[in-house]
Amino acid sequence: WSMRPRPMFTRQDMSRIGFEGTVITASALAAFIWARSSVGRGPHAGTVGFTALTLAQLLHAWSTRSETHTIFDRQTLAQNKWLPIAVGGTMALQVVANLVPGIRRLLGTVPLRPVDWGVALSAAIVPFIINELTKLALRPERGEAPETILVDVPALAGDAE
């Protein structure tokens, strides 16, 4: 008698991952194509696409905290004190990577214009909103979020509250 192990990802999980990845990719690619049509070939379009993809992935970290809870829900999820630090720090590093000439040379990027930042940020926000709306649409019953188990992660040794 042997029990068959349950897969880590169900078919539904894989479908959701594929959808979210496709939306993020399409949005970053749209930013890249816009930049390429705006300034032509070269590192400028790649920098816009890279920035859009990075920012979209950071927003996705917020969205994937729950499969059912959305930013539109009245109740909030349990706090994760490390997520804002990680996301904010990485966003700051992305900006620094665009401003510091030595890092730009290392990464092969170029300085972005304000309009480029606007396009990259828009390309990051669009998949975030689509994925949040998808969670609402996939709920079994419209209305309030289904029961969500909210778990506080215990503080790491040495953390002082």
PDB file of C-alpha atoms in Angstrom:
ATOM      1  CA  TRP A   1       0.000   0.000   0.000  1.00  0.00           C
ATOM      2  CA  SER A   2       1.513   3.296  -1.058  1.00  0.00           C
ATOM      3  CA  MET A   3       0.126   6.764  -1.076  1.00  0.00           C
ATOM      4  CA  ARG A   4       0.768   8.776  -4.151  1.00  0.00           C
ATOM      5  CA  PRO A   5       2.375  12.096  -3.214  1.00  0.00           C
ATOM      6  CA  ARG A   6       0.432  15.209  -4.000  1.00  0.00           C
ATOM      7  CA  PRO A   7       2.141  17.435  -6.582  1.00  0.00           C
ATOM      8  CA  MET A   8       3.601  20.705  -5.386  1.00  0.00           C
ATOM      9  CA  PHE A   9       1.740  22.587  -8.119  1.00  0.00           C
ATOM     10  CA  THR A  10      -1.686  21.606  -9.383  1.00  0.00           C
ATOM     11  CA  ARG A  11      -2.751  22.062 -12.967  1.00  0.00           C
ATOM     12  CA  GLN A  12      -4.724  25.105 -11.829  1.00  0.00           C
ATOM     13  CA  ASP A  13      -1.577  26.531 -10.139  1.00  0.00           C
ATOM     14  CA  MET A  14       0.442  26.050 -13.324  1.00  0.00           C
ATOM     15  CA  SER A  15      -2.272  27.728 -15.380  1.00  0.00           C
ATOM     16  CA  ARG A  16      -2.311  30.695 -13.005  1.00  0.00           C
ATOM     17  CA  ILE A  17       1.506  30.983 -13.012  1.00  0.00           C
ATOM     18  CA  GLY A  18       1.520  30.840 -16.811  1.00  0.00           C
ATOM     19  CA  PHE A  19      -1.166  33.512 -17.065  1.00  0.00           C
ATOM     20  CA  GLU A  20       0.547  35.882 -14.624  1.00  0.00           C
ATOM     21  CA  GLY A  21       3.918  35.382 -16.304  1.00  0.00           C
ATOM     22  CA  THR A  22       2.422  36.013 -19.727  1.00  0.00           C
ATOM     23  CA  VAL A  23       0.754  39.232 -18.584  1.00  0.00           C
ATOM     24  CA  ILE A  24       3.998  40.524 -17.027  1.00  0.00           C
ATOM     25  CA  THR A  25       6.028  39.543 -20.089  1.00  0.00           C
ATOM     26  CA  ALA A  26       3.562  41.125 -22.520  1.00  0.00           C
ATOM     27  CA  SER A  27       3.531  44.373 -20.572  1.00  0.00           C
ATOM     28  CA  ALA A  28       7.347  44.620 -20.346  1.00  0.00           C
ATOM     29  CA  LEU A  29       7.594  43.739 -24.037  1.00  0.00           C
ATOM     30  CA  ALA A  30       5.063  46.466 -24.878  1.00  0.00           C
ATOM     31  CA  ALA A  31       7.248  48.991 -23.004  1.00  0.00           C
ATOM     32  CA  PHE A  32      10.296  47.758 -24.926  1.00  0.00           C
ATOM     33  CA  ILE A  33       8.485  48.026 -28.275  1.00  0.00           C
ATOM     34  CA  TRP A  34       7.249  51.527 -27.403  1.00  0.00           C
ATOM     35  CA  ALA A  35      10.799  52.620 -26.518  1.00  0.00           C
ATOM     36  CA  ARG A  36      12.206  51.058 -29.666  1.00  0.00           C
ATOM     37  CA  SER A  37       9.668  52.875 -31.834  1.00  0.00           C
ATOM     38  CA  SER A  38      10.299  56.073 -29.880  1.00  0.00           C
ATOM     39  CA  VAL A  39      14.118  56.194 -29.935  1.00  0.00           C
ATOM     40  CA  GLY A  40      15.140  53.396 -32.293  1.00  0.00           C
ATOM     41  CA  ARG A  41      17.431  50.432 -31.799  1.00  0.00           C
ATOM     42  CA  GLY A  42      20.017  50.348 -29.065  1.00  0.00           C
ATOM     43  CA  PRO A  43      20.311  50.077 -25.320  1.00  0.00           C
ATOM     44  CA  HIS A  44      17.607  52.655 -24.610  1.00  0.00           C
ATOM     45  CA  ALA A  45      14.741  50.295 -25.462  1.00  0.00           C
ATOM     46  CA  GLY A  46      16.393  47.501 -23.487  1.00  0.00           C
ATOM     47  CA  THR A  47      16.713  49.757 -20.458  1.00  0.00           C
ATOM     48  CA  VAL A  48      13.018  50.675 -20.593  1.00  0.00           C
ATOM     49  CA  GLY A  49      12.049  46.988 -20.956  1.00  0.00           C
ATOM     50  CA  PHE A  50      14.417  45.921 -18.173  1.00  0.00           C
ATOM     51  CA  THR A  51      13.060  48.604 -15.851  1.00  0.00           C
ATOM     52  CA  ALA A  52       9.435  47.702 -16.649  1.00  0.00           C
ATOM     53  CA  LEU A  53      10.107  44.012 -16.022  1.00  0.00           C
ATOM     54  CA  THR A  54      11.924  44.689 -12.746  1.00  0.00           C
ATOM     55  CA  LEU A  55       9.176  46.952 -11.411  1.00  0.00           C
ATOM     56  CA  ALA A  56       6.457  44.509 -12.541  1.00  0.00           C
ATOM     57  CA  GLN A  57       8.162  41.650 -10.693  1.00  0.00           C
ATOM     58  CA  LEU A  58       8.376  43.753  -7.541  1.00  0.00           C
ATOM     59  CA  LEU A  59       4.663  44.573  -7.675  1.00  0.00           C
ATOM     60  CA  HIS A  60       3.967  40.915  -8.392  1.00  0.00           C
ATOM     61  CA  ALA A  61       5.622  40.036  -5.075  1.00  0.00           C
ATOM     62  CA  TRP A  62       2.863  42.041  -3.392  1.00  0.00           C
ATOM     63  CA  SER A  63       0.117  40.447  -5.468  1.00  0.00           C
ATOM     64  CA  THR A  64       1.212  36.860  -4.836  1.00  0.00           C
ATOM     65  CA  ARG A  65       0.973  37.121  -1.067  1.00  0.00           C
ATOM     66  CA  SER A  66      -2.485  35.555  -1.414  1.00  0.00           C
ATOM     67  CA  GLU A  67      -4.319  33.605  -4.096  1.00  0.00           C
ATOM     68  CA  THR A  68      -7.655  35.154  -3.081  1.00  0.00           C
ATOM     69  CA  HIS A  69      -7.076  38.408  -1.203  1.00  0.00           C
ATOM     70  CA  THR A  70      -6.830  41.515  -3.386  1.00  0.00           C
ATOM     71  CA  ILE A  71      -5.903  45.151  -2.930  1.00  0.00           C
ATOM     72  CA  PHE A  72      -9.631  45.867  -3.342  1.00  0.00           C
ATOM     73  CA  ASP A  73     -10.653  43.924  -0.218  1.00  0.00           C
ATOM     74  CA  ARG A  74     -11.597  45.756   2.958  1.00  0.00           C
ATOM     75  CA  GLN A  75      -9.643  43.527   5.303  1.00  0.00           C
ATOM     76  CA  THR A  76      -5.876  43.386   5.123  1.00  0.00           C
ATOM     77  CA  LEU A  77      -3.430  40.528   5.178  1.00  0.00           C
ATOM     78  CA  ALA A  78      -1.087  39.919   8.055  1.00  0.00           C
ATOM     79  CA  GLN A  79       1.897  42.229   7.949  1.00  0.00           C
ATOM     80  CA  ASN A  80       5.142  41.063   6.429  1.00  0.00           C
ATOM     81  CA  LYS A  81       7.666  43.612   7.624  1.00  0.00           C
ATOM     82  CA  TRP A  82      10.338  42.377   5.185  1.00  0.00           C
ATOM     83  CA  LEU A  83       8.309  42.759   1.992  1.00  0.00           C
ATOM     84  CA  PRO A  84       8.177  46.586   1.939  1.00  0.00           C
ATOM     85  CA  ILE A  85      11.885  46.686   2.802  1.00  0.00           C
ATOM     86  CA  ALA A  86      12.772  44.253   0.010  1.00  0.00           C
ATOM     87  CA  VAL A  87      10.527  45.907  -2.580  1.00  0.00           C
ATOM     88  CA  GLY A  88      11.490  49.467  -1.625  1.00  0.00           C
ATOM     89  CA  GLY A  89      15.181  48.592  -1.477  1.00  0.00           C
ATOM     90  CA  THR A  90      15.117  46.895  -4.860  1.00  0.00           C
ATOM     91  CA  MET A  91      13.214  49.805  -6.413  1.00  0.00           C
ATOM     92  CA  ALA A  92      15.829  52.171  -4.985  1.00  0.00           C
ATOM     93  CA  LEU A  93      18.598  50.005  -6.450  1.00  0.00           C
ATOM     94  CA  GLN A  94      16.846  50.096  -9.833  1.00  0.00           C
ATOM     95  CA  VAL A  95      16.817  53.896  -9.730  1.00  0.00           C
ATOM     96  CA  VAL A  96      20.458  54.010  -8.597  1.00  0.00           C
ATOM     97  CA  ALA A  97      21.398  51.609 -11.396  1.00  0.00           C
ATOM     98  CA  ASN A  98      19.886  54.107 -13.818  1.00  0.00           C
ATOM     99  CA  LEU A  99      21.615  57.136 -12.311  1.00  0.00           C
ATOM    100  CA  VAL A 100      25.164  55.927 -11.588  1.00  0.00           C
ATOM    101  CA  PRO A 101      27.341  55.864 -14.729  1.00  0.00           C
ATOM    102  CA  GLY A 102      29.578  53.009 -13.519  1.00  0.00           C
ATOM    103  CA  ILE A 103      26.623  50.747 -12.821  1.00  0.00           C
ATOM    104  CA  ARG A 104      25.035  51.704 -16.151  1.00  0.00           C
ATOM    105  CA  ARG A 105      28.234  50.689 -17.958  1.00  0.00           C
ATOM    106  CA  LEU A 106      28.314  47.393 -16.058  1.00  0.00           C
ATOM    107  CA  LEU A 107      24.667  46.628 -16.885  1.00  0.00           C
ATOM    108  CA  GLY A 108      24.767  48.065 -20.402  1.00  0.00           C
ATOM    109  CA  THR A 109      21.918  50.458 -19.664  1.00  0.00           C
ATOM    110  CA  VAL A 110      21.377  54.152 -20.385  1.00  0.00           C
ATOM    111  CA  PRO A 111      19.725  57.009 -18.459  1.00  0.00           C
ATOM    112  CA  LEU A 112      15.954  57.110 -18.819  1.00  0.00           C
ATOM    113  CA  ARG A 113      13.913  60.206 -19.576  1.00  0.00           C
ATOM    114  CA  PRO A 114      10.896  61.028 -17.369  1.00  0.00           C
ATOM    115  CA  VAL A 115       8.558  59.754 -20.108  1.00  0.00           C
ATOM    116  CA  ASP A 116      10.482  56.442 -20.140  1.00  0.00           C
ATOM    117  CA  TRP A 117      10.027  56.102 -16.377  1.00  0.00           C
ATOM    118  CA  GLY A 118       6.315  56.767 -16.862  1.00  0.00           C
ATOM    119  CA  VAL A 119       6.034  54.074 -19.516  1.00  0.00           C
ATOM    120  CA  ALA A 120       8.031  51.567 -17.423  1.00  0.00           C
ATOM    121  CA  LEU A 121       5.939  52.273 -14.318  1.00  0.00           C
ATOM    122  CA  SER A 122       2.699  51.999 -16.310  1.00  0.00           C
ATOM    123  CA  ALA A 123       3.904  48.715 -17.807  1.00  0.00           C
ATOM    124  CA  ALA A 124       4.535  47.468 -14.256  1.00  0.00           C
ATOM    125  CA  ILE A 125       1.186  48.608 -12.844  1.00  0.00           C
ATOM    126  CA  VAL A 126      -0.958  47.136 -15.633  1.00  0.00           C
ATOM    127  CA  PRO A 127      -0.137  43.456 -14.881  1.00  0.00           C
ATOM    128  CA  PHE A 128      -0.516  44.117 -11.150  1.00  0.00           C
ATOM    129  CA  ILE A 129      -4.060  45.430 -11.667  1.00  0.00           C
ATOM    130  CA  ILE A 130      -4.927  42.656 -14.144  1.00  0.00           C
ATOM    131  CA  ASN A 131      -3.728  39.964 -11.736  1.00  0.00           C
ATOM    132  CA  GLU A 132      -5.645  41.530  -8.835  1.00  0.00           C
ATOM    133  CA  LEU A 133      -8.827  41.748 -10.942  1.00  0.00           C
ATOM    134  CA  THR A 134      -8.322  38.135 -12.029  1.00  0.00           C
ATOM    135  CA  LYS A 135      -8.346  37.062  -8.377  1.00  0.00           C
ATOM    136  CA  LEU A 136     -11.704  38.792  -7.977  1.00  0.00           C
ATOM    137  CA  ALA A 137     -13.098  37.157 -11.111  1.00  0.00           C
ATOM    138  CA  LEU A 138     -11.952  33.664 -10.094  1.00  0.00           C
ATOM    139  CA  ARG A 139     -13.562  33.735  -6.658  1.00  0.00           C
ATOM    140  CA  PRO A 140     -16.200  31.034  -6.267  1.00  0.00           C
ATOM    141  CA  GLU A 141     -18.765  33.581  -5.074  1.00  0.00           C
ATOM    142  CA  ARG A 142     -18.657  37.242  -5.878  1.00  0.00           C
ATOM    143  CA  GLY A 143     -18.420  39.504  -2.883  1.00  0.00           C
ATOM    144  CA  GLU A 144     -16.236  39.099   0.140  1.00  0.00           C
ATOM    145  CA  ALA A 145     -12.949  37.244  -0.054  1.00  0.00           C
ATOM    146  CA  PRO A 146     -13.207  33.609   0.994  1.00  0.00           C
ATOM    147  CA  GLU A 147     -11.662  32.549   4.254  1.00  0.00           C
ATOM    148  CA  THR A 148      -7.953  33.162   4.042  1.00  0.00           C
ATOM    149  CA  ILE A 149      -5.555  31.767   6.558  1.00  0.00           C
ATOM    150  CA  LEU A 150      -3.445  34.628   7.789  1.00  0.00           C
ATOM    151  CA  VAL A 151      -0.223  33.501   9.372  1.00  0.00           C
ATOM    152  CA  ASP A 152       2.288  35.699  11.106  1.00  0.00           C
ATOM    153  CA  VAL A 153       5.831  34.652  10.371  1.00  0.00           C
ATOM    154  CA  PRO A 154       7.734  34.385  13.638  1.00  0.00           C
ATOM    155  CA  ALA A 155      10.476  36.922  14.106  1.00  0.00           C
ATOM    156  CA  LEU A 156      13.963  35.739  13.260  1.00  0.00           C
ATOM    157  CA  ALA A 157      16.413  35.317  16.087  1.00  0.00           C
ATOM    158  CA  GLY A 158      17.826  38.693  16.957  1.00  0.00           C
ATOM    159  CA  ASP A 159      14.830  40.659  15.627  1.00  0.00           C
ATOM    160  CA  ALA A 160      13.646  43.218  18.091  1.00  0.00           C
ATOM    161  CA  GLU A 161      10.083  44.475  17.824  1.00  0.00           C
TER     162      GLU A 161
END
